[in-house]
Short mmCIF file of C-alpha atoms in Angstrom, two decimals:
data_model
loop_
_atom_site.label_atom_id
_atom_site.label_comp_id
_atom_site.label_asym_id
_atom_site.label_seq_id
_atom_site.Cartn_x
_atom_site.Cartn_y
_atom_site.Cartn_z
CA MET A 549 72.53 118.69 199.84
CA ARG A 550 71.98 115.79 202.47
CA PRO A 551 71.09 116.42 205.87
CA PHE A 552 73.86 117.51 208.17
CA ALA A 553 74.40 114.77 210.48
CA VAL A 554 77.73 114.02 211.80
CA LEU A 555 80.51 116.08 213.03
CA LEU A 556 82.94 113.53 215.28
CA VAL A 557 85.27 115.63 216.78
CA LEU A 558 86.27 119.56 216.27
CA GLY A 559 89.38 120.78 218.23
CA VAL A 560 90.55 124.67 218.49
CA ALA A 561 93.93 125.47 219.68
CA GLY A 562 93.97 126.90 222.79
CA LEU A 563 91.04 125.96 224.42
CA PRO A 564 91.57 125.65 228.13
CA ALA A 565 90.96 121.92 230.20
CA ARG A 566 88.41 123.90 232.54
CA GLU A 567 85.24 124.48 231.58
CA PRO A 568 85.53 127.61 229.03
CA ASP A 569 83.02 130.84 229.58
CA THR A 570 81.12 131.31 226.24
CA ALA A 571 83.68 134.25 224.65
CA ALA A 572 86.43 131.60 225.04
CA LEU A 573 84.88 128.99 222.56
CA ALA A 574 83.78 131.81 220.03
CA GLY A 575 86.04 130.58 217.35
CA VAL A 576 86.28 128.51 214.47
CA TYR A 577 86.50 124.78 214.49
CA ARG A 578 87.60 122.17 211.86
CA GLY A 579 86.90 118.55 211.97
CA GLN A 580 86.27 115.34 209.43
CA VAL A 581 82.62 114.23 209.15
CA ASP A 582 82.22 111.11 206.49
CA GLY A 583 85.35 111.48 205.08
CA GLY A 584 84.70 115.05 204.40
CA LYS A 585 85.86 118.57 206.41
CA ALA A 586 83.27 120.34 207.90
CA LEU A 587 83.90 123.80 209.61
CA ILE A 588 81.93 125.52 212.42
CA VAL A 589 82.47 129.53 213.04
CA LEU A 590 80.94 130.16 216.33
CA LYS A 591 80.45 133.96 216.53
CA ALA A 592 80.66 135.77 220.17
CA ASP A 593 77.49 137.18 220.02
CA GLY A 594 75.21 133.50 219.68
CA THR A 595 75.56 133.13 215.74
CA ALA A 596 76.69 130.05 214.02
CA LEU A 597 77.69 129.34 210.83
CA VAL A 598 78.30 125.46 209.57
CA LYS A 599 79.90 124.44 206.26
CA PRO A 600 78.87 120.33 205.92
CA PRO A 601 81.18 117.94 204.57
CA ASP A 602 79.18 117.70 201.38
CA ALA A 603 78.62 121.12 200.88
CA ASP A 604 80.63 124.04 198.16
CA GLU A 605 83.37 125.54 199.71
CA ASP A 606 81.52 128.90 200.16
CA ASP A 607 78.10 127.03 201.51
CA ARG A 608 77.41 127.72 204.73
CA VAL A 609 74.52 126.72 207.13
CA ARG A 610 72.91 129.26 209.64
CA GLY A 611 72.62 128.69 212.82
CA THR A 612 72.57 129.93 216.77
CA TRP A 613 74.95 128.17 219.89
CA LYS A 614 74.99 128.12 223.45
CA GLN A 615 76.90 126.91 225.96
CA GLU A 616 75.24 124.43 228.03
CA LYS A 617 77.03 121.86 230.36
CA PRO A 618 78.79 119.36 229.87
CA GLY A 619 79.36 121.73 226.63
CA LEU A 620 77.15 123.54 223.88
CA VAL A 621 74.63 123.29 222.33
CA LEU A 622 74.32 124.41 217.90
CA ARG A 623 70.70 124.76 216.38
CA ILE A 624 71.09 125.16 212.69
CA ASP A 625 69.11 125.48 209.94
CA ALA A 626 67.98 122.20 208.30
CA PRO A 627 69.83 122.15 205.08
CA ASP A 628 67.02 120.12 203.60
CA ASN A 629 63.86 121.33 205.36
CA PRO A 630 63.35 125.37 205.51
CA GLY A 631 62.31 126.30 208.70
CA LYS A 632 63.21 123.13 210.59
CA LYS A 633 66.34 123.31 213.14
CA VAL A 634 68.88 120.41 213.26
CA VAL A 635 70.15 120.20 217.24
CA VAL A 636 73.99 119.33 217.05
CA ARG A 637 75.14 118.58 220.99
CA PHE A 638 78.69 118.54 222.02
CA ARG A 639 80.76 118.06 225.48
CA ILE A 640 83.95 119.59 225.99
CA GLU A 641 86.61 117.17 226.77
CA ASP A 642 90.42 117.71 226.86
CA GLY A 643 90.30 120.89 224.62
CA VAL A 644 88.15 119.23 221.56
CA LEU A 645 84.41 119.75 221.03
CA VAL A 646 83.23 115.87 221.01
CA LEU A 647 79.80 115.14 219.55
CA VAL A 648 77.20 113.82 221.70
CA ASN A 649 74.04 113.62 220.03
CA VAL A 650 72.75 114.93 216.79
CA ILE A 651 68.49 115.15 216.01
CA GLU A 652 67.42 116.03 212.49
CA SER A 653 64.62 118.16 211.29
CA ASN A 654 62.56 115.19 211.36
CA GLY A 655 62.93 114.64 215.32
CA GLU A 656 65.27 111.24 214.15
CA GLU A 657 68.27 111.02 216.99
CA LYS A 658 71.37 109.42 216.96
CA THR A 659 73.53 109.00 220.19
CA PHE A 660 77.44 108.74 219.48
CA THR A 661 80.05 107.66 222.19
CA PRO A 662 83.70 107.53 221.57
CA PRO A 663 85.57 104.67 221.73
CA ARG A 664 86.95 103.99 225.33
CA PHE A 665 88.85 101.35 226.45
CA LYS A 666 89.69 100.16 230.30
CA GLN A 667 93.12 98.01 230.71
CA ALA A 668 91.75 94.35 231.58
CA LYS A 669 95.58 93.33 232.31
CA ALA A 670 98.37 95.30 232.10
CA GLY A 671 101.97 94.45 230.10
CA ASN A 672 105.54 94.64 230.97
CA LYS A 673 106.15 98.24 229.30
CA LYS A 674 103.87 101.20 229.74
CA PHE A 675 100.69 101.34 227.40
CA THR A 676 101.35 97.35 226.61
CA GLY A 677 98.52 94.89 227.86
CA GLU A 678 95.08 93.65 227.11
CA TYR A 679 92.37 95.98 226.92
CA LYS A 680 88.29 95.81 226.29
CA GLY A 681 86.10 98.73 225.35
CA LEU A 682 83.72 99.88 223.06
CA PHE A 683 83.88 101.12 219.29
CA GLU A 684 80.59 102.27 217.50
CA GLU A 685 78.57 101.30 220.31
CA LYS A 686 80.25 97.48 219.93
CA PRO A 687 82.21 95.75 222.31
CA MET A 688 86.06 95.07 221.29
CA HIS A 689 89.39 93.82 222.63
CA LEU A 690 92.90 94.91 222.07
CA VAL A 691 96.00 93.86 222.89
CA VAL A 692 98.85 96.85 222.50
CA LEU A 693 102.36 94.64 222.14
CA GLU A 694 105.74 95.85 223.14
CA ASP A 695 106.82 95.90 219.48
CA GLY A 696 104.26 98.58 219.05
CA LYS A 697 101.92 96.36 216.88
CA VAL A 698 98.28 96.54 217.83
CA GLN A 699 95.67 93.05 217.78
CA VAL A 700 92.19 93.97 217.66
CA TRP A 701 89.00 92.11 217.37
CA PRO A 702 85.17 91.55 218.35
CA ASP A 703 85.09 90.83 222.27
CA VAL A 704 82.30 88.32 221.42
CA PRO A 705 81.78 84.60 222.20
CA ASN A 706 83.87 82.22 219.79
CA VAL A 707 86.17 84.93 218.56
CA PHE A 708 89.62 84.02 219.91
CA GLU A 709 91.71 85.85 217.69
CA PRO A 710 92.39 88.95 215.95
#
């Protein structure tokens, strides 16, 4: 089994928008990771079970979790390194867990930034216009047209077309 690395967004139905208490965070979370399905079970006693996307359906990695601002921290056994832990940090945003960073058992850390775009120029209808932002830490430019089409291209010098 390869190292547990990337949990992008894991949602749970009914998670309140305010900062939930620890009991409210306990539950089953499902999400997509590198094209595969991941599963996290957060138990009220602070223990956790994780099914990484490349694991067999019945395989689970054990760990613990606790609420820490601005979300929660999950510490799981490293699948490829017995006795070592992988630390996964999430923030809670609009009822979903959003991955902040992963620290692998060897100390390697990867930080994740969700795509965020700010409107640079408004269009004639709601949400239409030009937007600039980051996608996977790279500057992007996009235009939302009135017919529902979207044009996207890198926001770098000498690139003026989608």
